[in-house]
Amino acid sequence: MTASDDAVTVTTLPPATTWANDTLPKLFQVSPDGKGGGAQRMSCNRGDQVFGAADEGNRVLWLDGTTGWTNLVKRDRPAGRC
């Protein structure tokens, strides 16, 4: 979990016994006061989304393993529903 004044970002890791897109870590963001319609996905990419770090506002940085390579990703707002 990481947070700024405007958002809290949580990494989820569902329990699983196999490797599949649905069982890989994903980032979700909520407002600190609990308002704003619930958790929203930061990225709709497939694959790992790990080690989220809060920046200003809703901006989050994370490592993304979608392409099979590890990339540093920056996103200024949630992607919404995927």
Coordinates of C-alpha atoms in Angstrom, one line a residue:
M1 CA 0.0 0.0 0.0
T2 CA 1.2 3.5 -0.8
A3 CA -0.6 6.9 -0.3
S4 CA -0.5 10.6 -1.1
D5 CA -2.8 13.3 0.1
D6 CA -5.3 12.5 -2.7
A7 CA -5.2 8.7 -3.1
V8 CA -4.4 5.4 -1.5
T9 CA -3.0 2.7 -3.9
V10 CA -3.2 -0.9 -2.9
T11 CA -1.5 -3.9 -4.5
T12 CA -3.7 -7.0 -4.5
L13 CA -2.4 -10.6 -4.7
P14 CA -5.2 -13.1 -4.9
P15 CA -4.5 -16.5 -3.4
A16 CA -3.7 -19.0 -6.1
T17 CA -1.9 -22.3 -6.8
T18 CA -1.2 -21.5 -10.5
W19 CA 0.2 -18.6 -12.5
A20 CA -2.4 -16.8 -14.6
N21 CA -3.3 -13.2 -15.3
D22 CA -6.1 -13.3 -12.8
T23 CA -3.7 -14.4 -10.0
L24 CA -0.9 -11.9 -10.6
P25 CA -0.6 -8.7 -8.5
K26 CA -2.7 -5.7 -9.6
L27 CA -2.9 -2.1 -8.4
F28 CA -6.1 -0.5 -7.3
Q29 CA -6.7 3.1 -6.1
V30 CA -9.2 4.6 -3.7
S31 CA -9.7 8.1 -2.2
P32 CA -8.4 8.5 1.4
D33 CA -11.8 9.5 2.7
G34 CA -13.5 6.4 1.2
K35 CA -15.7 8.4 -1.1
G36 CA -15.4 8.3 -4.9
G37 CA -17.1 5.1 -6.0
G38 CA -14.8 2.4 -4.7
A39 CA -11.5 0.9 -5.9
Q40 CA -10.4 1.6 -9.5
R41 CA -7.7 -0.3 -11.4
M42 CA -4.6 1.8 -12.1
S43 CA -3.8 -0.1 -15.3
C44 CA -5.8 -2.6 -17.5
N45 CA -2.6 -4.3 -18.6
R46 CA -2.2 -8.0 -18.2
G47 CA 0.6 -9.3 -16.1
D48 CA 2.4 -8.2 -12.9
Q49 CA 1.8 -4.7 -11.5
V50 CA 4.0 -4.5 -8.4
F51 CA 5.9 -2.1 -6.1
G52 CA 3.5 0.9 -6.4
A53 CA 4.9 4.2 -5.1
A54 CA 2.7 7.3 -4.6
D55 CA 3.7 10.6 -6.2
E56 CA 1.7 13.8 -6.3
G57 CA -2.1 13.7 -6.6
N58 CA -3.3 10.4 -8.0
R59 CA 0.0 9.7 -9.8
V60 CA 1.5 6.3 -9.1
L61 CA 4.8 4.6 -10.3
W62 CA 5.1 0.9 -10.5
L63 CA 6.9 -2.0 -12.1
D64 CA 4.9 -3.7 -14.9
G65 CA 5.7 -7.1 -16.2
T66 CA 3.0 -7.3 -18.9
T67 CA 5.4 -7.6 -21.9
G68 CA 7.6 -10.2 -20.3
W69 CA 10.1 -7.4 -19.5
T70 CA 10.0 -5.2 -16.5
N71 CA 9.1 -1.6 -17.2
L72 CA 8.7 1.4 -14.9
V73 CA 5.2 2.8 -15.5
K74 CA 3.8 6.2 -14.5
R75 CA 0.1 6.9 -14.5
D76 CA -1.6 10.1 -13.5
R77 CA -5.1 8.7 -12.9
P78 CA -6.8 5.3 -12.7
A79 CA -7.7 3.5 -15.9
G80 CA -11.2 2.8 -14.4
R81 CA -12.9 -0.5 -14.9
C82 CA -11.2 -3.1 -17.0

